[in-house]
Amino acid sequence: MSENRLHIDWTACDGRGLCAELLSEILVEDEWGYPLARDGAVEPAVPRALQKNAKRAVDRCPALALRLVNS
Amino acid sequence: MTVVDVLPGVGRRLLAGSTDGRLDTHLARYARPPRLDGVQLVGLLRDAGLTGRGGAGFPTWRKVEAVLGASGVPVVVGNGSEGEPASGKDRALMAYQPHLVLDGLQIVAGAVGARQAYLYVAAASAVGVRAALGDRRGAGLDPVPVSVVVAPERFVAGEESAVVNAVAGRAAVPSDKRVRVTEAGVGGAPTLVQNVETLAHLALIARFGPHWFREAGTAEEPGTFLATVGGAVGVPGVVEAGYGVRLGDLVDAAGGPAERLQAVLVGGYHGGWVPALPELAVSRAGLAPYGASPGAGIVVALPVGVCGLVETARIAGYLAGEVAGQCGPCVNGLPRLATTLTDLAHRRGRAGLGREVDAVREVERLSLLVSGRGACRHPDGSVRMIRSAMRTFDADVAAHLAGRCVAEEAR
Ligand SMILES: Cc1cc2nc3c(=O)[nH]c(=O)nc-3n(C[C@H](O)[C@H](O)[C@H](O)COP(=O)(O)O)c2cc1C
Ligand code: SF4
Ligand code: SF4
């Protein structure tokens, strides 16, 4: 099974919303700048077509707060 | 903390017999704890249906099994930190029956093959449990060494990953949950964190068996639990009852209502407000319709003359002050929820929100916004309590929006 969910380590995330820009199909910024899943999920699903974008967001998160995990 | 008699027909268990906390009294009543292997213990706990008494009510056997299945030598931690201000049962248990807790800790530690165990307690319990451990050492009762770690007096310090951090010598704040502590906790070892009351029940199940355990409580929710009954009752204190006990009987066991009651907070600050119906069954099943559960056994009675919204806003303010300062949505969202509730409680419209009725929508919006968005369940628990208040005190909400207060008028 591929790693198809996005996990956010809230203790690390500093909320500058970079991921919401890089992965706008899945995430939006909340009113404080923290990533919020569009579908409201705690660990939003990452469809196959968005895997590459998601990996890029994970790699570029300055706080190392994002991970792709198995559901 | 006073202990009042348990209800007729239920029978005290944890608080049975003498509660002087002495080892000789304990051994005379219970003898030395039995030794069990992992498979035996998991089987007993599953047959008994023991669930965690620290709040979440998770089946204990599953956690023990997870630790047994993980790689590495496990560590076991008894959690007696009891950071919840309305709770006193863990401190009472450790004062009255420390040896049941310590027996339970040894039984699980032995069964999972731990070489080190910890007892994580509030400062108030430390002296007593250290003395109890000294007595046990003299009697050769503790093959697995037990270290006492004192918990800071913070609400989130008792959360499982915060417990692991504290025991490992770090700050007692929660960690991210990508890896479970049952896989990698203290020093990377599989770690079993159990509430001290859970351990005490376990010590009795190991002696008397699952059938005995199931003689109290309901078929789905067996056993007894310790309840801390407070608020407007005659004799606030810790009582023991089987799950499914009538709310009225629980209140009567604590001296009965001190005034006419309107609502009860069940499960504590992360629990739920329910109407003060004497016939309500205190069990998961009985409280589910109200979005509440027995949690860690806290029952706070609210009299008719005290406004439930004011009380809820006060608790929300306390909870907002207890955020561990780590997770953005929790750090920002809980204080916003608390101020919104305070405005509603004091019948103030908020600048920028326009009409006051928006306060109700704002509470719901913020509740959804913080839920699930933290390293621990503090935001979720806080939201559970707040949303239950909005339902149970809906008449008060309507009155406040119209500039009146039901409780004030009842005084
Ligand atoms: C914010 C927060 C605070 C908690 N505080 C306590 C506590 O003081 N004592 C406790 O036993 N469990 C507490 N818990 C629950 C623990 O995380 C954990 O579920 C429990 O200790 C496990 O033991 P049990 O399965 O025997 O209940 C807390 C949970 C949260 C989210
Ligand atoms: S990029 Fe990383 S630090 Fe920035 S908001 Fe997203 S998860 Fe948080
Ligand atoms: S969710 Fe809140 S209380 Fe829990 S660790 Fe994060 S900031 Fe602390």
Coordinates of C-alpha atoms and ligand atoms in Angstrom, one line a residue:
Chain A
M1 CA 0.0 0.0 0.0
S2 CA 1.4 3.4 -0.9
E3 CA 1.7 6.2 1.6
N4 CA -1.4 8.0 0.8
R5 CA -2.3 10.2 3.7
L6 CA -0.8 13.5 4.8
H7 CA 0.2 13.6 8.5
I8 CA 0.9 17.0 10.1
D9 CA 3.1 17.2 13.2
W10 CA 1.3 20.1 14.9
T11 CA 4.1 20.5 17.5
A12 CA 6.5 21.3 14.7
C13 CA 4.4 23.2 12.2
D14 CA 5.0 27.0 12.4
G15 CA 2.1 27.9 10.2
R16 CA 3.5 30.0 7.4
G17 CA 1.3 28.1 5.0
L18 CA 3.8 27.1 2.4
C19 CA 2.2 23.7 2.1
A20 CA -1.2 25.2 1.5
E21 CA 0.4 27.0 -1.6
L22 CA 2.2 23.9 -2.8
L23 CA -0.7 21.6 -2.2
S24 CA -3.7 23.8 -2.7
E25 CA -5.8 21.0 -4.1
I26 CA -5.8 19.4 -0.6
L27 CA -4.9 22.2 1.9
V28 CA -6.0 25.7 2.6
E29 CA -4.7 28.1 5.2
D30 CA -6.8 28.6 8.3
E31 CA -7.2 32.1 9.8
W32 CA -3.9 31.7 11.7
G33 CA -1.9 30.4 8.7
Y34 CA -2.0 26.7 9.6
P35 CA -2.8 24.0 7.1
L36 CA -6.4 22.9 7.0
A37 CA -7.6 20.0 4.9
R38 CA -10.3 21.0 2.4
D39 CA -12.2 17.8 3.3
G40 CA -11.9 18.4 7.0
A41 CA -9.9 15.2 7.6
V42 CA -7.3 15.0 10.3
E43 CA -5.0 13.1 7.9
P44 CA -6.3 14.1 4.4
A45 CA -6.1 11.5 1.7
V46 CA -3.6 12.2 -1.1
P47 CA -5.0 10.8 -4.5
R48 CA -2.4 9.2 -6.7
A49 CA -2.4 12.1 -9.1
L50 CA -1.3 14.4 -6.3
Q51 CA 1.4 12.2 -4.8
K52 CA 4.2 14.1 -6.5
N53 CA 3.0 17.5 -5.3
A54 CA 2.5 16.1 -1.9
K55 CA 6.1 14.8 -1.8
R56 CA 7.3 18.2 -2.8
A57 CA 5.3 19.9 0.0
V58 CA 6.7 17.3 2.5
D59 CA 10.3 18.0 1.3
R60 CA 9.9 21.7 1.3
C61 CA 8.2 22.1 4.7
P62 CA 10.8 24.3 6.6
A63 CA 9.7 22.7 9.9
L64 CA 9.8 19.1 8.7
A65 CA 6.2 18.9 10.0
L66 CA 4.7 16.9 7.1
R67 CA 4.9 13.2 6.4
L68 CA 3.2 10.9 4.0
V69 CA 1.8 7.9 5.9
N70 CA -0.2 4.8 5.3
S71 CA -3.8 4.9 6.0
Chain B
M1 CA -11.2 13.8 50.6
T2 CA -14.0 11.8 52.3
V3 CA -15.1 8.4 51.2
V4 CA -18.7 7.7 51.6
D5 CA -20.4 4.3 51.4
V6 CA -21.0 2.8 48.0
L7 CA -24.4 2.0 46.9
P8 CA -26.4 -0.9 48.2
G9 CA -25.9 -4.0 46.0
V10 CA -22.7 -2.8 44.4
G11 CA -20.1 -3.5 47.0
R12 CA -16.9 -1.7 47.4
R13 CA -13.9 -3.3 45.7
L14 CA -11.0 -0.9 45.4
L15 CA -12.1 0.8 48.6
A16 CA -13.2 -2.3 50.4
G17 CA -11.9 -3.2 53.9
S18 CA -9.4 -1.1 55.7
T19 CA -8.1 2.0 53.8
D20 CA -5.2 2.7 56.0
G21 CA -2.8 2.1 53.2
R22 CA -0.5 -0.2 55.2
L23 CA 1.3 -3.2 53.7
D24 CA 0.5 -5.6 56.5
T25 CA -3.2 -4.8 56.3
H26 CA -3.0 -5.3 52.5
L27 CA -1.2 -8.6 52.7
A28 CA -3.6 -9.9 55.4
R29 CA -6.5 -9.2 53.1
Y30 CA -5.1 -10.0 49.7
A31 CA -1.9 -12.0 50.2
R32 CA 1.0 -11.5 47.7
P33 CA 0.2 -10.7 44.1
P34 CA 0.1 -13.6 41.7
R35 CA 2.6 -13.8 38.8
L36 CA 1.2 -14.1 35.3
D37 CA 2.7 -14.4 31.9
G38 CA 1.7 -12.1 29.0
V39 CA -0.7 -14.6 27.4
Q40 CA -2.5 -15.3 30.7
L41 CA -2.8 -11.6 31.5
V42 CA -4.2 -10.6 28.1
G43 CA -6.7 -13.4 28.4
L44 CA -7.9 -12.4 31.8
L45 CA -8.2 -8.8 30.9
R46 CA -10.1 -9.6 27.7
D47 CA -12.5 -11.9 29.6
A48 CA -13.0 -9.3 32.3
G49 CA -13.5 -6.5 29.8
L50 CA -11.4 -4.1 31.8
T51 CA -11.2 -0.6 30.2
G52 CA -8.9 2.3 31.1
R53 CA -10.0 4.5 34.0
G54 CA -7.8 7.4 32.9
G55 CA -10.6 8.9 30.7
A56 CA -10.5 7.3 27.3
G57 CA -11.9 4.0 28.3
F58 CA -9.8 1.9 26.0
P59 CA -9.7 -1.9 26.4
T60 CA -6.6 -2.6 28.6
W61 CA -5.9 -6.0 27.0
R62 CA -5.4 -4.4 23.6
K63 CA -2.7 -2.1 24.9
V64 CA -1.0 -5.0 26.8
E65 CA -1.1 -7.1 23.6
A66 CA 0.4 -4.2 21.5
V67 CA 3.3 -3.9 23.9
L68 CA 3.9 -7.6 23.9
G69 CA 3.9 -7.6 20.1
A70 CA 6.3 -4.7 19.8
S71 CA 10.1 -5.2 19.6
G72 CA 12.2 -4.3 22.6
V73 CA 12.1 -4.7 26.3
P74 CA 8.9 -2.9 27.4
V75 CA 8.6 -0.1 30.1
V76 CA 5.5 0.2 32.2
V77 CA 4.2 3.4 33.7
G78 CA 1.4 3.9 36.2
N79 CA -0.3 7.2 35.6
G80 CA -1.5 8.9 38.8
S81 CA -0.8 12.5 37.8
E82 CA -4.5 13.4 37.8
G83 CA -4.1 16.9 36.3
E84 CA -7.9 17.3 36.1
P85 CA -8.9 19.9 38.8
A86 CA -12.3 18.2 39.4
S87 CA -10.8 14.8 40.0
G88 CA -9.5 13.4 43.3
K89 CA -10.0 9.6 42.9
D90 CA -6.4 8.8 41.9
R91 CA -4.9 10.6 44.8
A92 CA -7.5 9.0 47.1
L93 CA -6.7 5.6 45.7
M94 CA -3.0 6.1 46.3
A95 CA -3.6 7.3 49.8
Y96 CA -6.0 4.5 50.7
Q97 CA -4.8 1.5 48.6
P98 CA -1.3 2.2 47.3
H99 CA -0.5 -1.5 47.4
L100 CA -3.3 -2.5 45.0
V101 CA -1.9 0.0 42.5
L102 CA 1.7 -1.2 43.1
D103 CA 0.6 -4.9 42.9
G104 CA -1.1 -4.1 39.5
L105 CA 2.1 -2.4 38.3
Q106 CA 4.2 -5.4 39.2
I107 CA 1.7 -7.9 37.7
V108 CA 1.8 -6.1 34.3
A109 CA 5.5 -5.3 34.4
G110 CA 6.2 -9.0 35.1
A111 CA 3.8 -10.2 32.4
V112 CA 5.3 -8.1 29.6
G113 CA 8.9 -8.7 30.7
A114 CA 9.7 -5.1 31.8
R115 CA 12.9 -4.5 33.7
Q116 CA 11.9 -1.0 34.8
A117 CA 8.6 0.5 35.9
Y118 CA 7.6 4.0 36.8
L119 CA 4.9 5.5 39.0
Y120 CA 4.1 9.0 37.8
V121 CA 2.2 10.8 40.5
A122 CA 1.0 14.2 41.7
A123 CA 3.3 15.8 44.3
A124 CA 0.7 15.2 47.0
S125 CA 1.1 11.4 46.5
A126 CA 4.9 11.2 46.3
V127 CA 5.7 10.8 49.9
G128 CA 3.1 8.1 50.5
V129 CA 4.0 6.0 47.5
R130 CA 7.7 6.2 48.3
A131 CA 7.1 4.9 51.8
A132 CA 4.8 2.2 50.4
L133 CA 7.6 1.2 48.0
G134 CA 10.1 1.1 50.8
D135 CA 7.9 -1.3 52.8
R136 CA 7.4 -3.6 49.7
R137 CA 11.2 -3.7 49.1
G138 CA 11.6 -5.0 52.7
A139 CA 9.0 -7.7 51.9
G140 CA 10.6 -8.6 48.6
L141 CA 7.4 -7.8 46.7
D142 CA 8.8 -5.8 43.8
P143 CA 10.9 -7.9 41.4
V144 CA 10.7 -5.1 38.8
P145 CA 12.2 -1.9 40.2
V146 CA 9.8 1.1 40.4
S147 CA 10.9 4.7 40.1
V148 CA 8.6 7.5 41.3
V149 CA 8.4 10.5 39.0
V150 CA 6.5 13.6 40.2
A151 CA 4.1 15.2 37.7
P152 CA 3.9 19.0 37.3
E153 CA 0.4 20.3 38.1
R154 CA -0.7 20.9 34.6
F155 CA -3.8 19.6 32.9
V156 CA -2.0 18.0 29.9
A157 CA 0.9 16.6 32.0
G158 CA -1.1 13.3 32.4
E159 CA -1.6 12.8 28.6
E160 CA 0.1 9.6 27.5
S161 CA 2.9 11.0 25.4
A162 CA 3.5 13.8 28.0
V163 CA 3.8 11.1 30.6
V164 CA 6.4 9.3 28.5
N165 CA 8.3 12.6 28.0
A166 CA 8.3 13.4 31.8
V167 CA 9.5 9.9 32.7
A168 CA 12.3 10.3 30.1
G169 CA 13.4 13.5 31.9
R170 CA 11.9 15.9 29.3
A171 CA 9.2 18.5 29.7
A172 CA 5.8 16.9 30.4
V173 CA 4.2 18.0 27.2
P174 CA 2.5 15.8 24.5
S175 CA 4.3 14.7 21.4
D176 CA 3.2 14.0 17.9
K177 CA 1.3 10.7 17.6
R178 CA 2.7 9.3 14.3
V179 CA 4.4 6.6 16.3
R180 CA 2.4 5.1 19.2
V181 CA 4.1 4.9 22.6
T182 CA 3.2 1.2 22.7
E183 CA 5.7 0.9 19.9
A184 CA 8.3 3.5 20.9
G185 CA 7.9 5.4 24.2
V186 CA 10.4 5.8 27.0
G187 CA 13.9 5.6 25.5
G188 CA 12.4 4.2 22.4
A189 CA 11.1 1.1 24.2
P190 CA 7.5 -0.1 23.8
T191 CA 5.7 1.6 26.7
L192 CA 2.5 0.8 28.5
V193 CA 0.9 3.7 30.2
Q194 CA -2.0 2.8 32.5
N195 CA -4.0 4.9 34.9
V196 CA -3.4 3.9 38.5
E197 CA -7.1 2.9 39.0
T198 CA -6.8 0.6 36.0
L199 CA -3.8 -1.1 37.6
A200 CA -5.7 -1.5 40.9
H201 CA -8.6 -3.3 39.1
L202 CA -6.1 -5.4 37.3
A203 CA -4.6 -6.5 40.6
L204 CA -8.0 -7.7 41.8
I205 CA -8.8 -9.4 38.4
A206 CA -5.5 -11.3 38.7
R207 CA -6.6 -12.6 42.1
F208 CA -10.4 -13.1 41.7
G209 CA -10.8 -13.6 38.0
P210 CA -12.9 -12.1 35.2
H211 CA -16.2 -13.7 36.4
W212 CA -15.9 -12.0 39.7
F213 CA -15.1 -8.7 38.0
R214 CA -18.2 -8.9 35.8
E215 CA -20.5 -9.2 38.9
A216 CA -20.5 -5.5 39.0
G217 CA -21.4 -3.0 36.2
T218 CA -23.3 -4.0 33.1
A219 CA -22.6 -6.8 30.6
E220 CA -21.1 -4.4 28.1
E221 CA -19.3 -2.2 30.7
P222 CA -18.3 -4.5 33.5
G223 CA -16.8 -3.6 36.9
T224 CA -16.8 -0.7 39.2
F225 CA -15.2 2.7 38.9
L226 CA -14.2 5.5 41.3
A227 CA -16.2 8.6 40.9
T228 CA -15.2 12.0 42.2
V229 CA -18.5 13.6 43.1
G230 CA -18.4 17.4 43.6
G231 CA -20.2 20.7 43.2
A232 CA -23.6 21.1 44.9
V233 CA -23.6 17.9 46.9
G234 CA -23.7 17.4 50.6
V235 CA -20.5 15.4 51.1
P236 CA -18.2 15.9 48.1
G237 CA -15.8 13.0 47.7
V238 CA -14.8 9.8 46.1
V239 CA -17.3 7.0 45.8
E240 CA -17.2 3.6 44.1
A241 CA -20.0 2.2 42.0
G242 CA -20.6 -0.2 39.1
Y243 CA -21.0 1.2 35.6
G244 CA -24.6 1.9 34.9
V245 CA -25.3 3.3 38.4
R246 CA -28.1 5.8 38.4
L247 CA -26.9 9.3 38.5
G248 CA -29.2 10.0 41.4
D249 CA -27.7 7.2 43.4
L250 CA -24.2 8.4 42.8
V251 CA -25.2 11.9 44.0
D252 CA -26.9 10.4 47.0
A253 CA -23.7 8.5 47.8
A254 CA -22.0 11.8 48.1
G255 CA -24.6 13.3 50.5
G256 CA -27.3 14.0 48.0
P257 CA -28.0 17.3 46.3
A258 CA -27.1 20.3 48.4
E259 CA -29.6 22.5 46.4
R260 CA -32.0 21.9 43.5
L261 CA -29.8 20.7 40.6
Q262 CA -30.2 21.7 37.0
A263 CA -27.3 19.9 35.3
V264 CA -24.3 17.7 35.9
L265 CA -20.9 17.7 34.3
V266 CA -19.9 14.1 33.8
G267 CA -16.4 13.0 32.8
G268 CA -14.8 16.2 33.9
Y269 CA -13.5 19.2 31.9
H270 CA -13.2 17.0 28.8
G271 CA -16.6 15.5 29.6
G272 CA -20.1 16.5 28.9
W273 CA -23.0 18.4 30.5
V274 CA -26.1 16.4 31.0
P275 CA -29.4 17.3 32.6
A276 CA -29.7 16.4 36.3
L277 CA -31.9 13.3 35.7
P278 CA -31.7 11.0 38.7
E279 CA -32.5 7.9 36.6
L280 CA -29.7 8.5 34.0
A281 CA -27.4 5.5 33.8
V282 CA -23.7 6.5 34.3
S283 CA -22.2 4.4 31.6
R284 CA -21.0 4.9 28.0
A285 CA -24.4 3.6 26.7
G286 CA -26.4 5.7 29.1
L287 CA -24.5 8.9 28.5
A288 CA -24.0 8.5 24.7
P289 CA -27.2 10.3 23.8
Y290 CA -25.8 13.4 25.5
G291 CA -22.4 13.1 23.8
A292 CA -20.9 12.3 27.2
S293 CA -19.2 9.3 28.8
P294 CA -18.1 8.4 32.4
G295 CA -14.5 9.3 31.4
A296 CA -12.4 9.3 34.5
G297 CA -15.4 9.2 36.8
I298 CA -15.9 12.9 37.5
V299 CA -19.4 14.2 38.4
V300 CA -19.9 17.9 39.2
A301 CA -23.4 19.0 40.2
L302 CA -24.6 22.4 39.1
P303 CA -27.5 24.0 41.1
V304 CA -30.3 25.9 39.4
G305 CA -29.0 29.3 40.7
V306 CA -25.7 29.0 38.9
C307 CA -25.5 29.8 35.2
G308 CA -24.3 26.9 33.2
L309 CA -22.9 29.3 30.5
V310 CA -20.8 31.2 33.1
E311 CA -19.5 27.9 34.5
T312 CA -18.7 26.6 31.0
A313 CA -16.9 29.9 30.1
R314 CA -14.9 29.6 33.3
I315 CA -13.8 26.0 32.5
A316 CA -13.1 26.9 28.8
G317 CA -10.9 29.7 30.1
Y318 CA -9.0 27.3 32.3
L319 CA -8.6 24.8 29.5
A320 CA -7.4 27.5 27.1
G321 CA -4.8 28.5 29.8
E322 CA -3.6 24.8 29.9
V323 CA -2.7 24.4 26.2
A324 CA 0.8 23.1 26.0
G325 CA 1.8 26.0 23.6
Q326 CA 2.8 23.7 20.8
C327 CA 0.1 23.3 18.2
G328 CA -1.1 26.4 16.3
P329 CA -4.8 25.6 16.0
C330 CA -5.1 24.7 19.7
V331 CA -3.0 27.6 20.9
N332 CA -5.0 30.1 18.9
G333 CA -8.4 28.4 18.8
L334 CA -9.0 27.5 22.5
P335 CA -8.5 31.1 23.8
R336 CA -10.8 32.3 21.0
L337 CA -13.4 29.8 22.0
A338 CA -13.1 30.9 25.6
T339 CA -13.5 34.6 24.9
T340 CA -16.5 33.9 22.7
L341 CA -18.1 31.8 25.4
T342 CA -17.3 34.5 28.0
D343 CA -19.0 37.1 25.9
L344 CA -22.0 34.9 25.6
A345 CA -22.0 34.1 29.3
H346 CA -21.9 37.9 30.1
R347 CA -24.4 38.7 27.4
R348 CA -22.0 40.9 25.5
G349 CA -22.1 41.2 21.8
R350 CA -18.7 41.1 20.2
A351 CA -17.3 43.9 18.2
G352 CA -17.0 42.8 14.6
L353 CA -19.4 39.9 15.0
G354 CA -22.4 42.0 14.4
R355 CA -25.4 40.4 16.0
E356 CA -25.0 38.4 19.2
V357 CA -26.6 35.3 17.7
D358 CA -23.3 34.9 15.8
A359 CA -21.7 33.9 19.1
V360 CA -23.5 30.6 18.8
R361 CA -22.3 30.0 15.2
E362 CA -18.8 31.2 16.1
V363 CA -18.6 28.6 18.9
E364 CA -19.6 25.9 16.5
R365 CA -17.2 27.1 13.8
L366 CA -14.2 27.3 16.1
S367 CA -15.1 23.9 17.6
L368 CA -14.9 22.3 14.2
L369 CA -11.7 24.3 13.4
V370 CA -9.7 23.0 16.4
S371 CA -11.0 19.4 16.5
G372 CA -8.4 16.8 15.6
R373 CA -5.8 19.5 14.9
G374 CA -3.3 19.1 17.8
A375 CA -0.8 16.6 18.9
C376 CA -3.1 15.5 21.8
R377 CA -6.8 15.3 22.3
H378 CA -6.9 18.4 24.5
P379 CA -8.7 20.5 21.8
D380 CA -11.1 17.6 21.1
G381 CA -11.9 17.1 24.8
S382 CA -12.4 20.8 25.3
V383 CA -14.7 21.0 22.4
R384 CA -16.8 18.0 23.6
M385 CA -17.5 19.8 26.9
I386 CA -18.3 23.1 25.1
R387 CA -20.6 21.6 22.6
S388 CA -22.5 19.6 25.2
A389 CA -23.0 22.9 27.1
M390 CA -24.5 24.6 24.0
R391 CA -27.0 21.7 23.8
T392 CA -27.8 21.2 27.5
F393 CA -28.0 25.0 28.2
D394 CA -29.8 25.9 25.0
A395 CA -32.5 27.6 26.9
D396 CA -29.9 29.7 28.7
V397 CA -28.3 30.5 25.4
A398 CA -31.6 31.8 24.1
A399 CA -32.2 33.8 27.2
H400 CA -28.7 35.4 27.1
L401 CA -29.2 36.4 23.5
A402 CA -32.3 38.1 24.6
G403 CA -30.4 39.9 27.4
R404 CA -31.8 37.7 30.3
C405 CA -30.4 34.9 32.5
V406 CA -32.4 31.9 33.6
A407 CA -30.2 31.1 36.5
E408 CA -30.3 34.7 37.8
E409 CA -34.1 34.6 37.7
A410 CA -34.1 31.3 39.6
R411 CA -32.1 32.7 42.5
Ligands
LIG1 C1 -5.1 16.4 27.9 C2 -5.1 15.0 28.5 C3 -4.9 14.8 29.9 C4 -4.9 13.5 30.4 N1 -4.6 13.4 31.8 C5 -4.6 12.2 32.3 C6 -4.3 12.0 33.7 O1 -4.1 13.0 34.5 N2 -4.3 10.7 34.2 C7 -4.6 9.6 33.4 O2 -4.5 8.5 33.9 N3 -4.8 9.8 32.1 C8 -4.9 11.0 31.6 N4 -5.1 11.1 30.2 C9 -5.3 9.9 29.4 C10 -4.0 9.3 29.0 O3 -3.6 9.9 27.7 C11 -4.1 7.8 28.8 O4 -5.1 7.5 28.0 C12 -4.2 7.0 30.1 O5 -3.3 7.4 31.1 C13 -4.1 5.6 29.8 O6 -4.4 4.8 30.9 P1 -5.8 3.9 31.0 O7 -5.9 3.2 29.6 O8 -5.5 3.0 32.1 O9 -6.9 4.8 31.2 C14 -5.1 12.4 29.6 C15 -5.4 12.6 28.3 C16 -5.4 13.9 27.7 C17 -5.7 14.0 26.3
SF4_2 S1 4.9 24.1 5.3 FE1 5.2 23.0 7.2 S2 5.5 24.5 8.7 FE2 4.6 25.6 7.0 S3 2.4 25.5 7.4 FE3 2.9 23.7 6.1 S4 3.2 22.1 7.6 FE4 3.3 24.0 8.7
SF4_3 S1 -3.0 20.0 21.1 FE1 -2.9 21.7 22.5 S2 -2.6 20.8 24.5 FE2 -2.2 19.2 23.0 S3 0.0 19.3 22.7 FE3 -0.9 20.6 21.1 S4 -0.9 22.7 22.1 FE4 -0.5 21.2 23.7

